[in-house]
Short mmCIF file of C-alpha atoms (C1' of nucleotides) in Angstrom, two decimals:
data_model
loop_
_atom_site.label_atom_id
_atom_site.label_comp_id
_atom_site.label_asym_id
_atom_site.label_seq_id
_atom_site.Cartn_x
_atom_site.Cartn_y
_atom_site.Cartn_z
CA MET A 27 -27.98 -17.78 32.60
CA THR A 28 -25.80 -19.92 34.82
CA ALA A 29 -25.54 -19.34 38.56
CA THR A 30 -21.99 -18.13 38.06
CA ASP A 31 -23.12 -15.59 35.48
CA VAL A 32 -25.89 -14.35 37.75
CA LEU A 33 -23.39 -13.59 40.51
CA ARG A 34 -20.87 -12.02 38.13
CA HIS A 35 -23.53 -9.78 36.64
CA HIS A 36 -24.33 -8.47 40.10
CA ASN A 37 -20.72 -8.12 41.19
CA ILE A 38 -21.09 -10.61 44.00
CA LYS A 39 -18.39 -13.06 44.91
CA LYS A 40 -18.89 -16.55 43.62
CA THR A 41 -19.00 -18.93 46.57
CA ALA A 42 -20.19 -22.52 46.94
CA GLY A 43 -23.15 -21.59 49.13
CA ARG A 44 -24.47 -18.90 46.80
CA ILE A 45 -24.08 -21.06 43.72
CA ALA A 46 -25.92 -23.87 45.49
CA ILE A 47 -28.86 -21.65 46.47
CA ILE A 48 -29.25 -20.24 42.96
CA LYS A 49 -28.94 -23.67 41.36
CA ALA A 50 -31.52 -25.09 43.75
CA LEU A 51 -33.98 -22.35 42.79
CA GLN A 52 -33.21 -22.76 39.10
CA GLU A 53 -33.70 -26.51 39.27
CA LYS A 54 -37.26 -26.22 40.54
CA CYS A 55 -38.91 -23.26 38.91
CA CYS A 56 -41.02 -22.08 41.83
CA PRO A 57 -40.25 -20.42 45.15
CA LEU A 58 -38.83 -22.79 47.77
CA SER A 59 -38.56 -22.90 51.55
CA GLU A 60 -35.31 -23.05 53.47
CA ASN A 61 -35.74 -26.80 53.99
CA GLU A 62 -36.43 -27.45 50.34
CA ILE A 63 -33.34 -25.50 49.35
CA LYS A 64 -31.35 -27.23 52.06
CA GLU A 65 -32.19 -30.64 50.64
CA LEU A 66 -31.06 -29.62 47.19
CA MET A 67 -27.87 -28.07 48.54
CA LEU A 68 -26.76 -31.28 50.23
CA GLU A 69 -23.35 -30.98 51.88
CA SER A 70 -22.87 -27.29 51.19
CA TYR A 71 -25.66 -26.23 53.54
CA ASP A 72 -24.86 -24.30 56.69
CA ARG A 73 -27.68 -22.48 58.47
CA ILE A 74 -25.83 -19.31 59.33
CA THR A 75 -24.22 -18.97 55.94
CA PHE A 76 -27.57 -19.71 54.36
CA TYR A 77 -29.26 -16.80 56.13
CA ARG A 78 -26.42 -14.47 55.26
CA ASN A 79 -26.46 -15.48 51.62
CA ILE A 80 -30.22 -15.11 51.47
CA HIS A 81 -29.77 -11.53 52.66
CA THR A 82 -27.00 -10.88 50.17
CA LEU A 83 -28.86 -12.37 47.21
CA SER A 84 -32.04 -10.65 48.28
CA SER A 85 -30.61 -7.17 48.58
CA ALA A 86 -28.86 -7.64 45.26
CA GLY A 87 -32.25 -8.35 43.73
CA ILE A 88 -31.36 -11.88 42.65
CA ILE A 89 -34.03 -13.50 44.80
CA HIS A 90 -37.07 -12.26 46.67
CA LYS A 91 -38.51 -13.39 49.97
CA ILE A 92 -42.17 -14.30 50.13
CA VAL A 93 -43.69 -14.19 53.61
CA VAL A 94 -46.89 -16.21 53.38
CA ASP A 95 -47.11 -16.34 57.14
CA ASN A 96 -44.52 -15.78 59.84
CA THR A 97 -43.78 -19.50 59.96
CA LEU A 98 -44.04 -19.98 56.21
CA ILE A 99 -41.35 -18.32 54.15
CA ARG A 100 -40.36 -18.95 50.55
CA TYR A 101 -37.55 -17.66 48.42
CA GLY A 102 -38.03 -17.12 44.71
CA LEU A 103 -35.57 -16.47 41.95
CA ASN A 104 -36.17 -13.18 40.23
CA CYS A 105 -37.02 -14.21 36.75
CA CYS A 106 -34.83 -11.59 35.17
CA GLU A 107 -37.40 -9.75 33.19
CA SER A 108 -34.45 -7.45 33.17
CA THR A 109 -31.05 -8.98 32.55
CA HIS A 110 -29.48 -5.56 32.83
CA GLU A 111 -26.52 -5.43 35.14
CA HIS A 112 -27.65 -2.75 37.54
CA ASN A 113 -31.35 -3.14 37.18
CA VAL A 114 -32.39 -4.35 40.60
CA HIS A 115 -35.50 -6.42 40.24
CA LYS A 116 -38.38 -4.86 42.08
CA ASN A 117 -40.80 -7.38 43.39
CA ASN A 118 -43.74 -6.24 41.32
CA HIS A 119 -46.13 -9.15 41.18
CA ALA A 120 -48.53 -10.97 43.48
CA HIS A 121 -47.91 -14.41 44.95
CA PHE A 122 -50.28 -17.30 45.36
CA TYR A 123 -50.12 -19.76 48.23
CA CYS A 124 -51.97 -23.05 47.92
CA GLU A 125 -53.37 -24.01 51.31
CA THR A 126 -53.67 -27.62 50.18
CA CYS A 127 -50.30 -28.48 48.64
CA HIS A 128 -48.46 -25.56 50.28
CA SER A 129 -46.79 -24.50 47.07
CA VAL A 130 -46.16 -20.89 46.19
CA VAL A 131 -46.51 -19.54 42.68
CA CYS A 132 -45.43 -16.19 41.29
CA LEU A 133 -48.40 -14.60 39.55
CA GLN A 134 -46.39 -12.56 37.08
CA GLU A 135 -49.57 -11.41 35.39
CA ILE A 136 -50.99 -9.84 38.55
CA LYS A 137 -48.96 -6.68 38.91
CA ILE A 138 -48.93 -4.76 42.16
CA PRO A 139 -50.86 -1.56 41.50
CA ASP A 140 -50.01 1.94 42.70
CA PHE A 141 -52.40 2.19 45.59
CA SER A 142 -53.75 5.64 46.26
CA LEU A 143 -52.77 6.22 49.84
CA PRO A 144 -54.17 8.74 52.32
CA GLN A 145 -52.69 12.23 52.26
CA GLY A 146 -49.09 12.26 53.44
CA PHE A 147 -48.40 8.56 53.08
CA VAL A 148 -45.69 7.40 50.66
CA SER A 149 -45.27 3.85 49.47
CA ALA A 150 -41.87 2.26 48.91
CA ASP A 151 -42.83 -1.37 48.44
CA SER A 152 -45.91 -3.60 48.55
CA ASP A 153 -46.71 -7.26 48.90
CA ILE A 154 -49.78 -9.14 47.80
CA ILE A 155 -50.36 -12.70 48.95
CA ILE A 156 -53.40 -14.55 47.65
CA LYS A 157 -54.27 -17.79 49.46
CA GLY A 158 -56.50 -20.54 48.22
CA LYS A 159 -56.39 -23.64 46.04
CA CYS A 160 -54.11 -24.01 43.04
CA GLU A 161 -55.14 -25.60 39.78
CA LYS A 162 -53.75 -29.02 40.74
CA CYS A 163 -55.52 -29.16 44.11
CA ASN A 164 -58.80 -27.73 42.87
CA HIS A 165 -59.79 -31.23 41.62
CA MET B 176 -68.79 -2.22 72.90
CA THR B 177 -66.98 -3.41 76.00
CA ALA B 178 -64.50 -6.28 75.91
CA THR B 179 -66.98 -8.42 77.84
CA ASP B 180 -69.68 -7.73 75.27
CA VAL B 181 -67.36 -8.60 72.42
CA LEU B 182 -66.67 -12.01 73.91
CA ARG B 183 -70.33 -12.64 74.78
CA HIS B 184 -71.39 -11.74 71.25
CA HIS B 185 -69.01 -14.35 69.90
CA ASN B 186 -69.89 -16.98 72.48
CA ILE B 187 -66.39 -17.12 73.86
CA LYS B 188 -65.68 -17.56 77.53
CA LYS B 189 -64.79 -14.39 79.37
CA THR B 190 -61.34 -14.81 80.87
CA ALA B 191 -58.82 -12.33 82.26
CA GLY B 192 -56.31 -12.87 79.46
CA ARG B 193 -58.82 -12.34 76.67
CA ILE B 194 -60.33 -9.25 78.26
CA ALA B 195 -56.84 -7.83 78.70
CA ILE B 196 -55.91 -8.36 75.04
CA ILE B 197 -59.10 -6.77 73.76
CA LYS B 198 -58.81 -3.84 76.16
CA ALA B 199 -55.20 -3.27 75.15
CA LEU B 200 -56.20 -3.13 71.48
CA GLN B 201 -59.17 -0.87 72.23
CA GLU B 202 -57.02 1.51 74.25
CA LYS B 203 -54.68 2.23 71.36
CA CYS B 204 -56.64 2.31 68.16
CA CYS B 205 -54.05 0.73 65.87
CA PRO B 206 -52.65 -2.77 65.49
CA LEU B 207 -50.10 -3.71 68.16
CA SER B 208 -47.26 -6.19 68.53
CA GLU B 209 -47.10 -8.89 71.16
CA ASN B 210 -44.72 -6.78 73.24
CA GLU B 211 -46.92 -3.73 73.04
CA ILE B 212 -49.94 -5.74 74.15
CA LYS B 213 -47.86 -7.39 76.85
CA GLU B 214 -46.96 -4.03 78.35
CA LEU B 215 -50.59 -2.98 78.47
CA MET B 216 -51.65 -6.30 79.97
CA LEU B 217 -49.28 -5.98 82.91
CA GLU B 218 -49.60 -8.86 85.37
CA SER B 219 -52.09 -10.87 83.36
CA TYR B 220 -49.62 -11.66 80.60
CA ASP B 221 -48.46 -15.22 80.05
CA ARG B 222 -46.75 -16.09 76.78
CA ILE B 223 -48.41 -19.45 76.17
CA THR B 224 -51.86 -18.25 77.11
CA PHE B 225 -51.30 -15.18 74.97
CA TYR B 226 -50.61 -17.24 71.85
CA ARG B 227 -53.60 -19.46 72.53
CA ASN B 228 -55.89 -16.51 73.04
CA ILE B 229 -54.60 -14.82 69.92
CA HIS B 230 -55.58 -17.95 68.00
CA THR B 231 -58.98 -18.08 69.65
CA LEU B 232 -59.76 -14.40 69.09
CA SER B 233 -58.41 -14.57 65.59
CA SER B 234 -60.46 -17.54 64.45
CA ALA B 235 -63.53 -15.98 66.03
CA GLY B 236 -62.91 -12.94 63.85
CA ILE B 237 -62.44 -10.56 66.76
CA ILE B 238 -58.89 -9.68 65.80
CA HIS B 239 -56.74 -10.14 62.72
CA LYS B 240 -53.07 -10.91 62.41
CA ILE B 241 -50.95 -8.70 60.20
CA VAL B 242 -47.68 -10.27 59.04
CA VAL B 243 -45.52 -7.38 57.89
CA ASP B 244 -42.48 -9.62 57.92
CA ASN B 245 -41.82 -12.93 59.61
CA THR B 246 -40.24 -11.15 62.57
CA LEU B 247 -42.76 -8.33 62.58
CA ILE B 248 -46.29 -9.29 63.52
CA ARG B 249 -49.16 -7.06 64.59
CA TYR B 250 -52.62 -7.81 65.87
CA GLY B 251 -55.50 -5.54 65.05
CA LEU B 252 -58.99 -5.33 66.46
CA ASN B 253 -61.62 -5.91 63.82
CA CYS B 254 -63.42 -2.65 63.73
CA CYS B 255 -66.81 -4.27 63.73
CA GLU B 256 -68.14 -2.85 60.51
CA SER B 257 -70.53 -5.66 61.32
CA THR B 258 -71.67 -6.00 64.90
CA HIS B 259 -73.78 -8.98 63.94
CA GLU B 260 -73.32 -11.92 66.19
CA HIS B 261 -72.25 -14.55 63.69
CA ASN B 262 -70.80 -12.32 61.08
CA VAL B 263 -67.16 -13.28 61.09
CA HIS B 264 -65.12 -10.30 60.03
CA LYS B 265 -63.25 -11.00 56.84
CA ASN B 266 -60.01 -9.16 56.64
CA ASN B 267 -60.89 -7.10 53.59
CA HIS B 268 -58.58 -4.10 53.64
CA ALA B 269 -54.91 -3.34 53.03
CA HIS B 270 -52.40 -2.54 55.76
CA PHE B 271 -49.68 0.07 55.81
CA TYR B 272 -46.38 -0.40 57.59
CA CYS B 273 -44.23 2.65 58.27
CA GLU B 274 -40.58 1.71 57.91
CA THR B 275 -39.58 4.74 59.98
CA CYS B 276 -41.78 4.62 63.07
CA HIS B 277 -42.74 0.94 62.65
CA SER B 278 -46.41 1.57 63.16
CA VAL B 279 -49.10 -0.32 61.29
CA VAL B 280 -52.28 1.32 60.07
CA CYS B 281 -55.41 -0.32 58.71
CA LEU B 282 -56.23 1.28 55.37
CA GLN B 283 -59.96 0.69 55.54
CA GLU B 284 -60.46 2.62 52.33
CA ILE B 285 -58.18 0.33 50.30
CA LYS B 286 -60.28 -2.77 49.83
CA ILE B 287 -58.73 -6.02 48.71
CA PRO B 288 -59.96 -6.57 45.14
CA ASP B 289 -61.08 -9.82 43.57
CA PHE B 290 -57.96 -10.69 41.66
CA SER B 291 -58.53 -12.53 38.41
CA LEU B 292 -56.47 -15.66 38.88
CA PRO B 293 -55.20 -18.09 36.25
CA GLN B 294 -57.57 -20.84 35.15
CA GLY B 295 -58.21 -23.35 37.92
CA PHE B 296 -57.01 -21.22 40.81
CA VAL B 297 -59.46 -20.28 43.56
CA SER B 298 -58.84 -17.60 46.14
CA ALA B 299 -59.96 -17.93 49.76
CA ASP B 300 -58.17 -15.00 51.34
CA SER B 301 -55.70 -12.27 50.41
CA ASP B 302 -53.33 -9.93 52.17
CA ILE B 303 -51.95 -6.62 51.01
CA ILE B 304 -49.10 -4.96 52.88
CA ILE B 305 -47.92 -1.56 51.72
CA LYS B 306 -44.60 -0.36 53.17
CA GLY B 307 -43.26 3.15 53.21
CA LYS B 308 -43.49 6.34 55.23
CA CYS B 309 -46.58 7.38 57.13
CA GLU B 310 -47.87 10.93 57.28
CA LYS B 311 -46.09 11.68 60.56
CA CYS B 312 -42.69 10.45 59.38
CA ASN B 313 -42.90 11.95 55.91
CA HIS B 314 -41.66 15.28 57.33
"C1'" DT C 95 -73.57 -25.17 94.80
"C1'" DT C 96 -72.47 -28.70 91.90
"C1'" DA C 97 -70.61 -30.42 87.83
"C1'" DC C 98 -68.34 -30.35 83.56
"C1'" DC C 99 -65.75 -28.70 80.16
"C1'" DT C 100 -62.61 -25.03 78.91
"C1'" DT C 101 -58.76 -22.40 79.95
"C1'" DT C 102 -54.62 -21.58 82.33
"C1'" DG C 103 -49.76 -21.84 83.54
"C1'" DC C 104 -45.64 -24.53 83.93
"C1'" DA C 105 -41.98 -27.34 81.96
"C1'" DA C 106 -39.88 -28.73 78.17
"C1'" DC C 107 -39.07 -28.61 73.53
"C1'" DA C 108 -38.76 -27.05 68.48
"C1'" DT C 109 -37.95 -23.62 65.10
"C1'" DT C 110 -36.15 -19.45 63.41
"C1'" DG C 111 -32.87 -15.86 63.26
"C1'" DT C 112 -28.65 -13.10 64.91
"C1'" DT C 113 -23.91 -11.82 66.77
"C1'" DT C 114 -19.01 -12.53 67.59
"C1'" DC C 115 -14.73 -14.13 66.15
"C1'" DA C 116 -11.09 -16.94 64.32
"C1'" DT C 117 -10.27 -19.26 59.93
"C1'" DT C 118 -10.73 -19.84 55.06
"C1'" DT C 119 -11.50 -18.39 50.43
"C1'" DG C 120 -12.28 -15.42 46.14
"C1'" DA C 121 -10.35 -12.60 43.02
"C1'" DA C 122 -7.57 -8.61 41.93
"C1'" DT C 123 -2.77 -7.41 41.57
"C1'" DA C 124 1.91 -7.94 41.03
"C1'" DT D 42 1.45 -18.16 39.04
"C1'" DA D 43 2.10 -16.43 43.67
"C1'" DT D 44 0.83 -12.79 46.79
"C1'" DT D 45 -2.34 -10.13 49.24
"C1'" DC D 46 -6.42 -8.46 51.51
"C1'" DA D 47 -11.07 -7.82 52.09
"C1'" DA D 48 -15.06 -10.67 52.10
"C1'" DA D 49 -17.25 -14.94 53.28
"C1'" DT D 50 -17.51 -19.02 56.10
"C1'" DG D 51 -18.56 -21.96 60.05
"C1'" DA D 52 -18.71 -22.80 64.99
"C1'" DA D 53 -20.51 -21.47 69.49
"C1'" DA D 54 -23.59 -19.10 71.92
"C1'" DC D 55 -27.52 -16.58 72.34
"C1'" DA D 56 -32.27 -14.45 71.53
"C1'" DA D 57 -36.86 -14.55 69.90
"C1'" DT D 58 -40.83 -16.98 68.50
"C1'" DG D 59 -44.02 -20.68 68.68
"C1'" DT D 60 -45.92 -25.42 70.22
"C1'" DT D 61 -47.29 -29.64 73.11
"C1'" DG D 62 -48.61 -32.35 77.29
"C1'" DC D 63 -50.50 -32.25 81.60
"C1'" DA D 64 -52.25 -31.14 86.16
"C1'" DA D 65 -54.63 -27.32 88.42
"C1'" DA D 66 -57.86 -23.52 88.27
"C1'" DG D 67 -61.79 -21.09 86.50
"C1'" DG D 68 -66.23 -20.01 83.77
"C1'" DT D 69 -70.85 -21.04 82.95
"C1'" DA D 70 -75.01 -23.66 82.89
"C1'" DA D 71 -78.08 -26.45 85.52
#
DNA sequence: TTACCTTTGCAACATTGTTTCATTTGAATA
DNA sequence: TATTCAAATGAAACAATGTTGCAAAGGTAA
C-alpha cells in the first residue's frame, strides 16, 4: 500500500510531511527515531509539523510510538494486520530494544496478554518493552 | 528501615538530598514524579543534584524509574523484598498508570514473565506498563 | 582534626515538546 | 477548471527536561 493510499484509507489529508514520514518508515522496515526519520525526509522536515503529524498519524492508528526510555523514542508503522478502513490498529505486541545497536524491533509474535488486575482496576492499553541484545549483536 | 539505614546498607554516602528523596518516597507509599518529590523535599531540592541522585539511587537499586510516557516519569522506592546488603533489586513487576488520576501503582502481584524471544535474542530487562482506570477512578 | 575523595550547586548548554497566529494548501463543490 | 473553506504548515517564542564542567562544600575514614 502506498503512503497516499494509507492516508486516503484513514480519511486524512495527503500532505508532503505525512507522506514523507510514512515513506521513511516504509523504506526501513523497523521503528525509527525522530532523527532517523528526519534524515530520510530531507527538505520536507519541520520539527513542529513533524510532532503534529506524529500525533495525527498515531491517533489514526497508522503508526505507534514506542517509549523505550524518556530520551529514547521510536515510531513504528502499524503493519496493517488489518487493512480495513476503520479498524484502528491496537498496539498489541511487545517491543525489543537492543542495548548494543540501539535498534527497536516489533515482536509481533509476543502478544500483550490480558493481565488480571486487582479488583476495581480496568486496563485500556498496555506496553511491554524487552531490553537486551538482538541476534546481530549477540555475536 | 530509615533513609539513613538504606544508604548505609548500600554503601552510599549519606547526604541531605538523598535522604530527602528517600524520605519523600517513604512518606507516600506510591511512585512519585519529580515535582511531587520536589514539593516534599522543600528547601533541599536542587534540579541538577536531584537528577544525579536519582541516577545514583537507581543504579544502586534503591529506587526504580517508571517511564509511563516520555513526559511522564515516576520514581518508586524498591520495596525491599530483599533487605540483603548486596542484593540489587531487579524491577520484576508490572506498573499501572491511571489515566484519570495520573497515579502510578506497583502491581507486585503481576510478575514480569520470561518472554520466549526469537532465536538469538537475549533479554536483560523488561518493563510492563498497564494503562487504564484505577479502583478509585472506576466509579 | 586532618585529608581525600565524593557530592553539591551554579552557569551554561542541549534536547524535547507545545502554543499562538498569520499564511498556505488540500480537496470538495460549483 | 476555478472557487471556497477548513485543515495544515511554518515561524517565533516559550516551557520542560536533562547534561556537562568546574570550583566550593561536605562526608567519612584514619
